[in-house]
Short mmCIF file of C-alpha atoms in Angstrom, two decimals:
data_model
loop_
_atom_site.label_atom_id
_atom_site.label_comp_id
_atom_site.label_asym_id
_atom_site.label_seq_id
_atom_site.Cartn_x
_atom_site.Cartn_y
_atom_site.Cartn_z
CA MET G 1 -12.54 -12.61 -1.34
CA VAL G 2 -12.43 -15.13 1.76
CA LEU G 3 -9.58 -15.63 4.49
CA SER G 4 -8.36 -19.13 4.28
CA SER G 5 -7.33 -20.49 7.42
CA ALA G 6 -3.36 -19.73 7.11
CA ASP G 7 -4.61 -15.98 6.59
CA LYS G 8 -6.34 -15.74 10.09
CA ASN G 9 -2.89 -17.54 11.36
CA ASN G 10 -0.63 -15.46 10.04
CA VAL G 11 -2.91 -12.10 10.61
CA LYS G 12 -2.66 -13.38 14.31
CA ALA G 13 0.72 -13.87 14.78
CA CYS G 14 1.39 -11.39 13.36
CA TRP G 15 -0.88 -8.87 15.80
CA GLY G 16 -0.06 -10.90 18.86
CA LYS G 17 3.84 -9.77 17.93
CA ILE G 18 2.75 -6.57 17.54
CA GLY G 19 1.57 -6.43 21.61
CA SER G 20 0.93 -2.90 23.48
CA HIS G 21 2.75 -1.08 20.53
CA ALA G 22 -1.02 -1.45 18.93
CA GLY G 23 -2.06 1.68 19.57
CA GLU G 24 1.23 3.42 18.48
CA TYR G 25 0.91 1.86 15.27
CA GLY G 26 -2.51 3.05 14.49
CA ALA G 27 -1.33 6.54 15.34
CA GLU G 28 1.60 6.50 12.98
CA ALA G 29 -0.50 4.33 10.64
CA LEU G 30 -2.80 7.47 10.52
CA GLU G 31 -0.23 10.41 10.48
CA ARG G 32 1.57 8.24 7.57
CA THR G 33 -2.11 8.53 5.96
CA PHE G 34 -2.47 12.11 6.41
CA CYS G 35 1.12 13.26 5.42
CA SER G 36 0.34 10.64 1.83
CA PHE G 37 -3.25 11.20 1.06
CA PRO G 38 -4.48 14.84 2.31
CA THR G 39 -7.95 14.48 1.17
CA THR G 40 -8.28 12.30 4.30
CA LYS G 41 -7.21 15.25 6.67
CA THR G 42 -11.09 16.07 6.10
CA TYR G 43 -12.81 13.94 7.57
CA PHE G 44 -10.36 15.39 10.51
CA PRO G 45 -11.34 19.27 10.99
CA HIS G 46 -11.53 19.06 14.26
CA PHE G 47 -8.17 17.36 15.29
CA ASP G 48 -4.98 19.08 16.22
CA LEU G 49 -3.05 16.86 12.77
CA SER G 50 0.43 17.96 14.09
CA HIS G 51 2.73 15.33 14.45
CA GLY G 52 2.61 14.12 18.06
CA SER G 53 -0.62 15.31 18.54
CA THR G 54 -2.30 13.38 21.23
CA GLN G 55 -5.38 13.68 19.41
CA VAL G 56 -4.37 11.50 17.23
CA GLN G 57 -2.55 9.23 19.22
CA ALA G 58 -5.79 9.00 20.93
CA HIS G 59 -7.18 7.79 17.78
CA GLY G 60 -4.14 5.49 16.66
CA GLN G 61 -5.31 3.61 19.71
CA LYS G 62 -9.34 3.24 18.89
CA VAL G 63 -7.95 2.29 15.51
CA ALA G 64 -6.18 0.05 17.23
CA ASP G 65 -8.50 -1.88 20.05
CA ALA G 66 -10.90 -2.23 16.88
CA LEU G 67 -8.26 -3.95 15.14
CA THR G 68 -7.11 -5.98 17.69
CA LYS G 69 -11.26 -6.83 18.33
CA ALA G 70 -11.37 -8.07 14.76
CA VAL G 71 -8.58 -10.42 14.88
CA ALA G 72 -9.83 -11.73 18.11
CA HIS G 73 -12.92 -12.17 16.20
CA ILE G 74 -11.63 -12.79 12.75
CA ASP G 75 -14.01 -15.68 11.96
CA ASP G 76 -17.16 -13.76 12.69
CA LEU G 77 -16.14 -10.20 11.41
CA PRO G 78 -19.50 -9.19 10.66
CA ASN G 79 -21.26 -9.48 13.96
CA ALA G 80 -17.41 -8.46 16.26
CA LEU G 81 -17.59 -4.85 14.17
CA SER G 82 -21.64 -4.29 13.55
CA ASP G 83 -21.44 -1.45 16.25
CA LEU G 84 -18.42 0.10 13.91
CA SER G 85 -20.45 -0.76 10.76
CA ASP G 86 -23.34 1.14 11.98
CA LEU G 87 -21.16 4.03 12.76
CA HIS G 88 -19.39 4.59 9.75
CA ALA G 89 -22.41 4.29 7.73
CA TYR G 90 -24.59 6.09 10.07
CA LYS G 91 -22.90 8.81 10.88
CA LEU G 92 -19.21 9.28 10.08
CA ARG G 93 -19.85 7.94 6.41
CA VAL G 94 -16.12 8.07 5.19
CA ASP G 95 -16.04 7.88 1.51
CA PRO G 96 -14.73 4.26 0.78
CA VAL G 97 -11.67 5.08 -1.13
CA ASN G 98 -9.88 5.91 2.32
CA PHE G 99 -10.15 2.22 3.81
CA LYS G 100 -7.51 1.84 0.98
CA PHE G 101 -5.20 4.55 2.41
CA LEU G 102 -5.27 3.27 5.88
CA SER G 103 -5.11 -0.38 5.41
CA HIS G 104 -1.95 0.51 3.22
CA CYS G 105 -0.76 2.95 5.50
CA LEU G 106 -0.87 0.14 8.44
CA LEU G 107 0.67 -2.58 5.97
CA VAL G 108 3.52 -0.12 5.84
CA THR G 109 3.96 0.83 9.13
CA LEU G 110 3.85 -2.93 10.08
CA ALA G 111 6.94 -3.40 7.06
CA CYS G 112 8.58 -0.36 8.75
CA HIS G 113 8.65 -1.62 12.36
CA HIS G 114 8.45 -5.39 12.07
CA PRO G 115 10.58 -6.44 8.79
CA GLU G 116 10.74 -10.36 10.07
CA GLU G 117 7.39 -10.78 10.16
CA PHE G 118 6.24 -9.27 7.03
CA THR G 119 7.13 -12.03 4.59
CA PRO G 120 5.26 -11.66 1.62
CA ALA G 121 2.73 -14.27 2.48
CA VAL G 122 2.23 -11.90 5.57
CA HIS G 123 2.11 -9.42 3.70
CA ALA G 124 -1.12 -11.06 1.63
CA SER G 125 -2.52 -12.01 4.57
CA LEU G 126 -2.63 -8.72 5.75
CA ASP G 127 -4.33 -6.93 2.72
CA LYS G 128 -7.01 -9.47 2.81
CA PHE G 129 -7.39 -9.05 6.35
CA PHE G 130 -7.27 -5.04 6.21
CA SER G 131 -10.03 -5.53 2.99
CA ALA G 132 -12.55 -7.53 5.13
CA VAL G 133 -12.86 -4.91 7.83
CA SER G 134 -13.07 -2.30 5.56
CA THR G 135 -15.67 -4.16 3.77
CA VAL G 136 -17.49 -4.90 6.27
CA LEU G 137 -17.01 -1.75 8.15
CA THR G 138 -18.17 -0.25 4.60
CA SER G 139 -21.37 -2.68 4.40
CA LYS G 140 -24.12 -0.75 5.00
CA TYR G 141 -23.75 2.15 3.41
CA ARG G 142 -26.52 1.68 1.13
CA MET Z 1 0.77 17.28 -13.73
CA VAL Z 2 2.97 16.31 -10.39
CA HIS Z 3 5.10 18.70 -9.15
CA PHE Z 4 7.79 17.64 -6.38
CA THR Z 5 9.21 20.71 -4.30
CA ALA Z 6 12.87 20.65 -3.79
CA GLU Z 7 12.04 18.90 -0.22
CA GLU Z 8 10.43 15.81 -2.03
CA LYS Z 9 12.87 15.23 -4.84
CA ALA Z 10 15.94 15.28 -2.48
CA ALA Z 11 14.40 12.94 0.01
CA ILE Z 12 13.47 10.52 -3.41
CA THR Z 13 16.87 11.00 -5.22
CA SER Z 14 18.66 10.66 -1.78
CA LEU Z 15 16.43 7.16 -0.90
CA TRP Z 16 16.47 6.00 -4.35
CA GLY Z 17 20.53 6.07 -4.44
CA LYS Z 18 20.37 3.64 -1.22
CA VAL Z 19 18.13 0.74 -3.38
CA ASN Z 20 19.32 -2.15 -5.14
CA VAL Z 21 17.39 -1.83 -7.80
CA GLU Z 22 17.72 -5.63 -9.36
CA GLU Z 23 16.60 -6.89 -5.30
CA ALA Z 24 13.85 -4.39 -4.99
CA GLY Z 25 12.66 -5.22 -8.61
CA GLY Z 26 11.70 -8.76 -7.82
CA GLU Z 27 10.68 -8.41 -4.70
CA ALA Z 28 8.23 -5.74 -5.64
CA LEU Z 29 6.97 -7.80 -8.37
CA GLY Z 30 7.45 -11.16 -6.97
CA ARG Z 31 4.64 -9.49 -3.64
CA LEU Z 32 2.52 -7.66 -6.63
CA LEU Z 33 1.93 -11.29 -7.60
CA VAL Z 34 1.57 -12.77 -4.17
CA VAL Z 35 -0.69 -10.43 -3.03
CA TYR Z 36 -2.61 -9.32 -5.62
CA PRO Z 37 -2.75 -12.71 -7.84
CA TRP Z 38 -4.80 -11.94 -10.78
CA THR Z 39 -1.67 -9.81 -12.08
CA GLN Z 40 -0.26 -12.83 -12.92
CA ARG Z 41 -2.65 -12.86 -15.75
CA PHE Z 42 -0.02 -10.77 -17.50
CA PHE Z 43 2.41 -13.57 -16.86
CA ASP Z 44 1.63 -17.05 -18.62
CA ASN Z 45 5.11 -17.83 -19.90
CA PHE Z 46 7.25 -17.16 -16.86
CA GLY Z 47 6.80 -20.90 -15.35
CA ASN Z 48 6.18 -21.66 -11.40
CA LEU Z 49 3.84 -19.29 -10.21
CA SER Z 50 1.95 -21.81 -7.88
CA SER Z 51 3.31 -20.53 -4.42
CA THR Z 52 5.06 -18.21 -2.41
CA SER Z 53 8.07 -19.36 -2.98
CA ALA Z 54 8.24 -20.18 -6.15
CA ILE Z 55 6.67 -16.69 -7.37
CA MET Z 56 9.72 -14.97 -4.65
CA GLY Z 57 12.51 -17.39 -6.13
CA ASN Z 58 11.39 -17.80 -10.06
CA PRO Z 59 13.94 -16.60 -12.20
CA LYS Z 60 11.91 -14.62 -14.59
CA VAL Z 61 9.84 -12.85 -12.10
CA LYS Z 62 13.55 -11.30 -10.84
CA ALA Z 63 14.86 -10.51 -14.43
CA HIS Z 64 11.30 -8.87 -15.06
CA GLY Z 65 11.30 -6.54 -12.19
CA LYS Z 66 14.73 -5.43 -12.11
CA LYS Z 67 13.51 -4.25 -15.60
CA VAL Z 68 10.48 -2.40 -14.22
CA LEU Z 69 12.72 -1.33 -11.11
CA THR Z 70 15.48 0.39 -13.65
CA SER Z 71 12.61 2.04 -15.49
CA PHE Z 72 11.36 3.72 -12.43
CA GLY Z 73 14.71 4.70 -11.52
CA ASP Z 74 14.58 6.54 -14.80
CA ALA Z 75 11.32 8.89 -13.98
CA ILE Z 76 13.30 9.17 -10.62
CA LYS Z 77 15.74 11.31 -13.17
CA ASN Z 78 12.82 12.79 -14.95
CA MET Z 79 10.52 13.84 -12.04
CA ASP Z 80 9.94 16.88 -13.78
CA ASN Z 81 8.26 15.44 -16.65
CA LEU Z 82 7.50 11.66 -16.14
CA LYS Z 83 4.94 11.93 -19.07
CA GLY Z 84 6.76 12.86 -21.76
CA ALA Z 85 9.70 10.32 -20.04
CA PHE Z 86 6.91 7.62 -20.07
CA ALA Z 87 5.33 7.91 -23.41
CA LYS Z 88 6.52 5.46 -25.39
CA LEU Z 89 5.58 3.12 -22.80
CA SER Z 90 2.42 3.70 -22.29
CA GLU Z 91 1.70 3.33 -25.69
CA LEU Z 92 3.51 0.18 -25.27
CA HIS Z 93 1.09 -1.43 -22.14
CA CYS Z 94 -1.91 -0.31 -24.28
CA ASP Z 95 -1.20 -1.38 -27.47
CA LYS Z 96 0.74 -4.09 -26.94
CA LEU Z 97 0.80 -5.15 -23.65
CA HIS Z 98 -3.07 -4.23 -23.02
CA VAL Z 99 -2.49 -3.67 -18.81
CA ASP Z 100 -5.46 -2.01 -16.82
CA PRO Z 101 -3.50 1.23 -15.53
CA GLU Z 102 -5.03 0.00 -12.05
CA ASN Z 103 -2.00 -2.93 -12.07
CA PHE Z 104 0.24 0.44 -11.77
CA ARG Z 105 -1.24 1.68 -9.26
CA LEU Z 106 -1.23 -1.75 -7.47
CA LEU Z 107 2.62 -2.19 -8.05
CA GLY Z 108 3.57 1.31 -7.05
CA ASN Z 109 2.00 0.85 -3.73
CA VAL Z 110 3.20 -2.74 -2.95
CA LEU Z 111 6.98 -1.05 -4.19
CA VAL Z 112 5.90 1.21 -1.40
CA CYS Z 113 6.03 -1.23 1.17
CA VAL Z 114 9.17 -2.87 0.02
CA LEU Z 115 10.88 0.74 0.45
CA ALA Z 116 9.18 0.63 3.87
CA HIS Z 117 10.25 -3.10 4.90
CA HIS Z 118 14.00 -2.43 3.59
CA PHE Z 119 14.28 0.90 5.32
CA GLY Z 120 12.20 0.80 8.30
CA HIS Z 121 11.98 4.01 10.53
CA GLU Z 122 14.32 5.73 7.32
CA PHE Z 123 11.01 5.86 5.48
CA ASN Z 124 9.26 8.05 7.46
CA PRO Z 125 6.44 9.63 6.90
CA GLN Z 126 7.43 12.64 4.81
CA VAL Z 127 9.62 10.02 2.72
CA GLN Z 128 6.86 7.63 1.81
CA ALA Z 129 4.07 11.01 0.81
CA ALA Z 130 7.29 12.15 -1.40
CA PHE Z 131 7.30 8.18 -2.49
CA GLN Z 132 3.57 8.00 -2.93
CA LYS Z 133 3.41 11.19 -5.05
CA VAL Z 134 6.45 9.65 -7.39
CA VAL Z 135 4.69 6.25 -7.54
CA ALA Z 136 1.37 8.17 -8.83
CA GLY Z 137 2.68 10.29 -11.19
CA VAL Z 138 4.43 7.35 -12.47
CA ALA Z 139 0.70 5.13 -13.21
CA SER Z 140 -0.76 8.48 -14.64
CA ALA Z 141 2.04 9.22 -17.08
CA LEU Z 142 1.83 5.10 -17.93
CA ALA Z 143 -1.80 5.68 -18.19
CA HIS Z 144 -1.72 8.66 -19.92
CA LYS Z 145 -1.80 7.81 -23.91
CA TYR Z 146 -3.97 4.72 -22.91
CA HIS Z 147 -7.26 4.95 -25.95
#
C-alpha cells in the first residue's frame, strides 16, 4: 500500500484542521477502543481506564503527538517512527491486530467531530495512513 | 453466540430508528468500494466505479447498498438469533456469491464510520461498542454456513 500525493495532502489538511484537539481525540479513540474491543485493555492493567481518566488522557496525548509527528514526516515514516518502532517491537509487543482496532476508532472519532472533513476520499486516505503507521510500528516484530 | 444486554438492545434500536436506510446503505457500500477498492471485484456489472465521485453517485451502488442495509435492519429485529436469521443469506454468500467473509467485517466497520459521521456525539463509545457487537454478530452469522 502506497500513500499517493493526494492521500498525503488529505491527511495533512485533515490533521491540520484538528489542531490542538489532537490530544483530546487521541484519548477518545483510546476510550472507544477499550469499550468496543475489551481485549485491548489487557495492555493497560496498570491504568485507571474509567471515563475521564487522567492516565488515558495523557496517553491519548502521547499517541496524538506521535501521529502529528508522523503527519509532518509523511514522506519518511520508517525514519521518523524508528524509535517508536523499536519500542513496540522489543518492549511493548502489542499484538498487530490491535493497531487495526485503534486505527478504526481514530476514524470513528474523527468522523464524529469533523463530519465535513470526513468525506469518502479523506476516509480512504486516513485509513491508508493509519495502516502505514501501523505497518512501521510492527515492522521490527520479527 | 453474541449476547446483548437490555441496554445494548435499547441503544441499538433507538439509534437505528433514526437511520435513513436508503441513504446510509448507499453511503456505506460506496465508502466500502472507495476505501477498500479490492471489494469492487464483486461488482463488475455495476458500471462506472472509476473514481470516488463515480462510485458514490452510482445508482446501482445506492440500490444495492439499500438492499444490504435493509437486510441489516432485519438483524436488529433478531439480535437474539442472528445465526438463524441469516442462515439462508449465509448459504447464498458462500455458494452463489463466493464472498470472502472478511468483506462482512470490512463493511461492518465502514457502517460504524457512517453512523459516527451522521450522528456525531450521539454515537458515543457505549453506542459504538453496542454496534460493534451487532456488526460482528452479523458478520459471524453470514459466515456461519460457509464450507
